[in-house]
Coordinates of C-alpha atoms and ligand atoms in Angstrom, one line a residue:
X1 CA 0.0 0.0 0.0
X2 CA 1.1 3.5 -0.9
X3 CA 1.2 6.5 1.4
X4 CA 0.1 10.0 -0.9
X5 CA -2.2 11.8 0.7
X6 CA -1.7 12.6 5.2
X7 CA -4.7 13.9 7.0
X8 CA -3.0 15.9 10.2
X9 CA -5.9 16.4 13.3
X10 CA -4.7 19.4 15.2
X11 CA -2.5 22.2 13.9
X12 CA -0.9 22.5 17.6
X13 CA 3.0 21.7 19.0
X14 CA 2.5 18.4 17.8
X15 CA 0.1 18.2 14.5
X16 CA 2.5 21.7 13.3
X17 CA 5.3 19.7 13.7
X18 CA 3.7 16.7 12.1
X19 CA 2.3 18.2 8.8
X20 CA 5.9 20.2 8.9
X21 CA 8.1 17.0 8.4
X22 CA 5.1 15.4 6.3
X23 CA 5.1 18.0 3.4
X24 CA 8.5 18.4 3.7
X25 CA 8.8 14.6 2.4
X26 CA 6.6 15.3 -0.5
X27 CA 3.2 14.4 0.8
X28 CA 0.3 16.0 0.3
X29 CA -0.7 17.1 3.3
X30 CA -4.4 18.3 5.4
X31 CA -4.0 20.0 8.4
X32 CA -7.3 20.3 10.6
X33 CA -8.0 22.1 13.4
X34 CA -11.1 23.3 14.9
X35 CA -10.6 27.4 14.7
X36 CA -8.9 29.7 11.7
X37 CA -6.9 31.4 14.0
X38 CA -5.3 27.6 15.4
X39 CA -4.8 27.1 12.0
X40 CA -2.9 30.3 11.2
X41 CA -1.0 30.0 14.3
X42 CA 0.4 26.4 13.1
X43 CA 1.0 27.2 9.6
X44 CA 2.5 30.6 10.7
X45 CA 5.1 27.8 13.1
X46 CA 6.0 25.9 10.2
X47 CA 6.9 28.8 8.2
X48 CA 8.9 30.1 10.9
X49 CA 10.9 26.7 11.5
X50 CA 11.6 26.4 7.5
X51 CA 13.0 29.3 7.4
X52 CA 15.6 28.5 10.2
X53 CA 17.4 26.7 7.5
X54 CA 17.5 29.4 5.3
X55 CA 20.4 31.6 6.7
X56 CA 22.6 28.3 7.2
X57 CA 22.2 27.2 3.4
X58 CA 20.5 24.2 4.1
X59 CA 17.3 25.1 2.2
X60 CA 15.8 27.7 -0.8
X61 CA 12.9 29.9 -0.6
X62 CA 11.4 27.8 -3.5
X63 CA 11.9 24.7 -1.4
X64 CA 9.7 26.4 1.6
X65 CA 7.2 27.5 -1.1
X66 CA 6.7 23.9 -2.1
X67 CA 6.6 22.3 1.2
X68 CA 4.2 25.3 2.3
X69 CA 1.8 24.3 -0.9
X70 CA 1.9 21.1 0.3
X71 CA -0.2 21.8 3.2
X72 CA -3.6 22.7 3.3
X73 CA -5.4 23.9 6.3
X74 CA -8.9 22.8 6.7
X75 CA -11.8 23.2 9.3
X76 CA -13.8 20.6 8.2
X77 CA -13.1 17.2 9.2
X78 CA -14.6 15.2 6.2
X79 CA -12.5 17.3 3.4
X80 CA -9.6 16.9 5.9
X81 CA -9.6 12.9 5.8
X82 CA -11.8 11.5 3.1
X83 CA -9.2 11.2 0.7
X84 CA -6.2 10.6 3.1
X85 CA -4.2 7.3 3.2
X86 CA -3.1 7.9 6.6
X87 CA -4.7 9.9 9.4
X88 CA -2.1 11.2 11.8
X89 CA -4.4 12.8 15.0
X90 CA -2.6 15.0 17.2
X91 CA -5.3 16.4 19.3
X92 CA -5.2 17.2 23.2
X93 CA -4.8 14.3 25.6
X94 CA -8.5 13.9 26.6
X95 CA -9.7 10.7 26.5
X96 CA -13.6 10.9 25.4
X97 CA -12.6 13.8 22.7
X98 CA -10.3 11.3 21.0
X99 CA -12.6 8.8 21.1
X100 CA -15.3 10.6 19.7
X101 CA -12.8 11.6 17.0
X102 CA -11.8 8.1 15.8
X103 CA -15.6 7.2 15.5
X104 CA -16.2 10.2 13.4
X105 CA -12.8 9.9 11.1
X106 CA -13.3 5.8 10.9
X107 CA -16.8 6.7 9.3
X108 CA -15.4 9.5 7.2
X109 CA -12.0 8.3 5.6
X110 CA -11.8 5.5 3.0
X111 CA -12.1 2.3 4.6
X112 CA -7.9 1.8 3.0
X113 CA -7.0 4.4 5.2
X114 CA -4.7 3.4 8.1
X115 CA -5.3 5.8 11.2
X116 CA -2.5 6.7 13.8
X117 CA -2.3 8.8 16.7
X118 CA 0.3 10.7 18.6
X119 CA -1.1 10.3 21.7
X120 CA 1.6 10.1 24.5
X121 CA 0.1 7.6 26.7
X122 CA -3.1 6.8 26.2
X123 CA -4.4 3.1 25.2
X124 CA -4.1 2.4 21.5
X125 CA -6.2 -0.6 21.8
X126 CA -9.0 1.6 23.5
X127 CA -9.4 4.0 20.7
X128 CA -8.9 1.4 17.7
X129 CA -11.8 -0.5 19.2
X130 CA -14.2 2.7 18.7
X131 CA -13.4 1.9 15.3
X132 CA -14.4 -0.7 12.6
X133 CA -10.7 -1.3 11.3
X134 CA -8.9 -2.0 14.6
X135 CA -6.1 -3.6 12.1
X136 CA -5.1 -0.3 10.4
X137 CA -4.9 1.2 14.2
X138 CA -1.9 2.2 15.1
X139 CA 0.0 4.6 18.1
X140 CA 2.9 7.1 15.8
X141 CA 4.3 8.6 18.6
X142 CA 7.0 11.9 17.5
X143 CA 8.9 13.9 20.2
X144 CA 9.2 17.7 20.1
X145 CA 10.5 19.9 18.6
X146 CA 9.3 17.0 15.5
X147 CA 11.8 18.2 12.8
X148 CA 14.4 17.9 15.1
X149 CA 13.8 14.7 16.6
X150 CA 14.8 11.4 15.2
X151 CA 12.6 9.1 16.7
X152 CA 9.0 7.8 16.4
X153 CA 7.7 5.3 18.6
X154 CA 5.6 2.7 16.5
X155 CA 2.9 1.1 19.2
X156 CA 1.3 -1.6 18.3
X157 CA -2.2 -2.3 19.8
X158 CA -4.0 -5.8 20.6
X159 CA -5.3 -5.4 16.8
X160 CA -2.9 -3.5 14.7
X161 CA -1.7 -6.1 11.7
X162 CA 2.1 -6.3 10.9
X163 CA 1.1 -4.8 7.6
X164 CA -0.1 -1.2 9.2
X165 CA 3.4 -1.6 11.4
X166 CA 5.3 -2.1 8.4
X167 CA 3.5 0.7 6.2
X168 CA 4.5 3.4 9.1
X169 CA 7.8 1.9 9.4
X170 CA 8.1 3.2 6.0
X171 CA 6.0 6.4 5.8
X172 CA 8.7 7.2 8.9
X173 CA 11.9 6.4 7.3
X174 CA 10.5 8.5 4.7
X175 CA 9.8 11.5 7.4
X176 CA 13.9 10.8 8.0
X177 CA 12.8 9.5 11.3
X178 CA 14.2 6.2 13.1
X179 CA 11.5 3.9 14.5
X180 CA 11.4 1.3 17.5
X181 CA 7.9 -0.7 17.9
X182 CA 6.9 -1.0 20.9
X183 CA 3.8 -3.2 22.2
X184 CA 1.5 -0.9 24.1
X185 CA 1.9 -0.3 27.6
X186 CA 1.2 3.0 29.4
X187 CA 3.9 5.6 28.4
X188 CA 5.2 3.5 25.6
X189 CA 9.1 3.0 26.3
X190 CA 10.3 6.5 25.8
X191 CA 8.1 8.1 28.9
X192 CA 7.9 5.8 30.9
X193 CA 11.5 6.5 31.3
X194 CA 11.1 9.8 31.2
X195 CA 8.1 10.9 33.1
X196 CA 9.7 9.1 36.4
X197 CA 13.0 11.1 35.8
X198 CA 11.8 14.1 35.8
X199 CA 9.0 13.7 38.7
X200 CA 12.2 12.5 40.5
X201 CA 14.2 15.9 39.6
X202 CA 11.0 18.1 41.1
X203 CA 11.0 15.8 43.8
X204 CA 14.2 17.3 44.8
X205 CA 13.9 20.6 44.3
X206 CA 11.0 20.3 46.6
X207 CA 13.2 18.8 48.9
X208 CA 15.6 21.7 48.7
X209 CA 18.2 19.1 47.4
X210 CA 19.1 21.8 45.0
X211 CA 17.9 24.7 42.9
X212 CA 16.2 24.7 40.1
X213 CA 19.3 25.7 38.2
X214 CA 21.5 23.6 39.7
X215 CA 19.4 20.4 39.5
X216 CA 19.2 21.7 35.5
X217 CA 22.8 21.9 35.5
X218 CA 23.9 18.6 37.3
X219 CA 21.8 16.7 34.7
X220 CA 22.9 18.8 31.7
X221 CA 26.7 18.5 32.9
X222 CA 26.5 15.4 34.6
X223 CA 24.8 12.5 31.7
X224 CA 24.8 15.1 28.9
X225 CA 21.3 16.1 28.3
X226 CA 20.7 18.6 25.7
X227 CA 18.2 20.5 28.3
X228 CA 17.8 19.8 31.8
X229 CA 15.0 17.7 33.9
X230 CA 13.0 21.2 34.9
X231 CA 14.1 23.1 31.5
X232 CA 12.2 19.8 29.9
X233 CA 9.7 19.7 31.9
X234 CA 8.8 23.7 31.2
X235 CA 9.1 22.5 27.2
X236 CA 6.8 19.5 27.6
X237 CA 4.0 21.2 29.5
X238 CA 3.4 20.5 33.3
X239 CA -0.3 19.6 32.7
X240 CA 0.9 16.7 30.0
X241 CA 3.8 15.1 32.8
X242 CA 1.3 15.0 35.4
X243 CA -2.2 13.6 33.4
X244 CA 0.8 11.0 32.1
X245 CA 1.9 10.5 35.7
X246 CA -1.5 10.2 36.8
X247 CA -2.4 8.1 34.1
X248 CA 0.4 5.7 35.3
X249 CA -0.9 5.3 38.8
X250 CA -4.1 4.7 37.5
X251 CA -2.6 2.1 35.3
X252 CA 0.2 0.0 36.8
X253 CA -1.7 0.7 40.3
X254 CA 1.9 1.1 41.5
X255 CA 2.7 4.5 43.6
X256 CA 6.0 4.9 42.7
X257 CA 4.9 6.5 39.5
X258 CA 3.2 8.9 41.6
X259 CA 3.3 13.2 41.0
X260 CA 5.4 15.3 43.2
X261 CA 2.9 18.1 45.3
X262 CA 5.3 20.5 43.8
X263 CA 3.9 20.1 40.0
X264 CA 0.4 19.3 41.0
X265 CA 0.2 22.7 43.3
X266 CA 1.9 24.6 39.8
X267 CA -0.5 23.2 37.8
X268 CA -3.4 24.4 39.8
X269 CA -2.0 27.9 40.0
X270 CA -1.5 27.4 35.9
X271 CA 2.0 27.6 35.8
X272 CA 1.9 24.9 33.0
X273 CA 6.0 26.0 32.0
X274 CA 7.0 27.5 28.6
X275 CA 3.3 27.6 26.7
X276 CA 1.7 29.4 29.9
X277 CA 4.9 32.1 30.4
X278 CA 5.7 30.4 33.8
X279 CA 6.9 27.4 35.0
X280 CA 10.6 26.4 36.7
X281 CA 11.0 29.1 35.2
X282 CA 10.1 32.3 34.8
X283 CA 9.9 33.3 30.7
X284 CA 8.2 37.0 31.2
X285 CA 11.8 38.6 30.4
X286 CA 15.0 38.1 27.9
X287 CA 16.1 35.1 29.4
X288 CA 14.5 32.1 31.6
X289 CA 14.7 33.5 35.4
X290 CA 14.7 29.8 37.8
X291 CA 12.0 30.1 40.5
X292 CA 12.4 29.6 44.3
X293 CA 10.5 27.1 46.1
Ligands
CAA301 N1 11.8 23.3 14.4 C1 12.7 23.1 13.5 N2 14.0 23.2 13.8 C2 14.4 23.5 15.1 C3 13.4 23.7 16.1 C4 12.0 23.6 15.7 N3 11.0 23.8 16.6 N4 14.0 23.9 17.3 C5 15.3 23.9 17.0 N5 15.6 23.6 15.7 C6 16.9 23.4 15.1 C7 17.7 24.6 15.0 O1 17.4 25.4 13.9 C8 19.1 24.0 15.0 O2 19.4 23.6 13.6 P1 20.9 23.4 13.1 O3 21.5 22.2 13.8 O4 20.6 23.1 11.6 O5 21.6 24.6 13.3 C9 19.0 22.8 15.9 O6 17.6 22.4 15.9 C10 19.5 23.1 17.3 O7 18.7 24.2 17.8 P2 19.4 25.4 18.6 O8 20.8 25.5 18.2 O9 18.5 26.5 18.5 O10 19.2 25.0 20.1 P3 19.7 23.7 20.9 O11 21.0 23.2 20.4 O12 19.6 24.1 22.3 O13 18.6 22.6 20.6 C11 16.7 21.4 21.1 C12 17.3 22.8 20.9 C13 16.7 20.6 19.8 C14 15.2 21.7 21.5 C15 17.5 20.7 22.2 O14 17.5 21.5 23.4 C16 16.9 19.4 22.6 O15 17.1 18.4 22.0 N6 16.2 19.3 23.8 C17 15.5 18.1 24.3 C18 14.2 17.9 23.5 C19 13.5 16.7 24.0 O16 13.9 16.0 24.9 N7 12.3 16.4 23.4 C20 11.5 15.3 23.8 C21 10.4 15.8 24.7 S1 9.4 14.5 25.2 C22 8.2 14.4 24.0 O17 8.1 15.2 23.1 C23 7.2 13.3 24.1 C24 6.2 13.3 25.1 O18 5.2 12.6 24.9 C25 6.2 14.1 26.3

């Protein structure tokens, strides 16, 4: 089966990202979201992340207009998916919304189409049996910022044929990703590592173990990390580490997954890290200003 045509649901961090790395492969790509100014927002995102390349020589202005043409941003979600070949969702992480979702898209795209979403934790198997083609299901899991990172995390749920694994193998060689499959459990491989690290990081700071900064700088330093554990967790979004961490409680039923006070108290008060202006840090000025706890 062939890949052309790439439905994108959500024109946010993610879906931006997504349709980004998508058109720049050559395919013609959909990107829906639910409001114009979403739309213009992500398409504004991508423009500004082509043109990063730009000043180093890596790419032309006529190679920005092409992968710009390839994208077409539409509020309507049957003329976004019912001539797609894949469906890539990348809506928020709200469980009834993506359900919902799937059983509209599995009764709007061709019945070829395989769908995939980006979701970061939740059940792949859950939301492939709202559908009537729980074989062309499929969890296509990128990490952000998407044209930067390599990976995507292929999940494969109770239903998902080795056909659909090996089509997005390809489709994501073709995004100049590498892959790994994982079978589904919560957090996949990548955050299940993750999430636990950096809970673990804000569990010292509340401890007063050590600053912000210098708990950012001991793990940057220290095992190389290109940002550190509260830097991350301010790029991530503290509302996405603790629904995951939450969701993991829930899940293995084990407590050692569970949220530091600290971030749940944060997220109350809003402070959801770089999206909401505050976090670890503060981002109101020129540069990132740690906060004391
Ligand atoms: N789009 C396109 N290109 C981008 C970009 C973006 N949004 N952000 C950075 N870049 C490019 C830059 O143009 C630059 O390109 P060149 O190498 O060609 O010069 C390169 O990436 C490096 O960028 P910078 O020099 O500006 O900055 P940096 O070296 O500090 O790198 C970073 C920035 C890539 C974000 C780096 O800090 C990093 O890798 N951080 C960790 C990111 C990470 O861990 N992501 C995973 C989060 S978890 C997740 O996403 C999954 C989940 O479910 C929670």
């Amino acid at each position: 089966m062939e890949i052309k045509k790439i439905a994108v649901l959500g024109a946010g961090q993610m879906g931006n990202g997504i349709a980004h790395v998508c058109a720049q492969a050559g395919y013609e790509v959909k990107m829906r979201d639910i409001e114009q100014r979403f739309l213009d927002k992500g398409m504004a995102t991508i423009k500004k992340n082509l043109e990063r390349g730009l000043k180093k020589g890596k790419t032309t202005e006529e190679e920005i207009e092409a992968t710009l043409g390839r994208i077409d941003g539409v509020l309507d979600l049957e003329e976004a998916v019912k001539e797609a070949d894949l469906v890539i969702e990348a809506i928020p992480e709200v469980v009834q919304l993506k359900l919902d979702t799937w059983k509209e898209v599995d009764g709007l795209a061709p019945p070829h189409a395989i769908l995939a979403s980006n979701t970061s934790s939740i059940s792949i198997t859950q939301m492939a049996a709202v559908t009537n083609r729980p074989e062309k299901f499929i969890g296509m899991h990128f990490f952000n910022p998407v044209p930067v990172m390599r990976l995507v995390e292929i999940i494969k749920g109770q239903a998902t044929a080795d056909e659909t694994v090996e089509v997005i193998r390809r489709v994501s060689e073709r995004l100049g990703k590498q892959t790994v499959l994982v079978n589904e459990a919560p957090g996949f491989a990548v955050n299940r590592l993750l999430v636990p690290a950096i809970n673990e990081a804000i569990f010292a700071v509340q401890e007063g173990v050590a600053t912000v900064e210098d708990m950012d700088l001991a793990i940057k330093l220290g095992l190389n990390w290109p940002m550190g554990p509260l830097t991350l967790a301010d790029f991530v979004g503290l509302d996405t580490l603790l629904y995951i961490s939450d969701y993991f409680v829930d899940e293995f039923k084990d407590s050692k997954y569970r949220a530091p006070a600290l971030l749940r108290k944060m997220v109350r008060a809003g402070w959801l890290g770089r999206k909401a202006g505050r976090g670890f840090y503060d981002y109101s000025g020129d540069e990132p200003k740690p906060m004391r706890f």
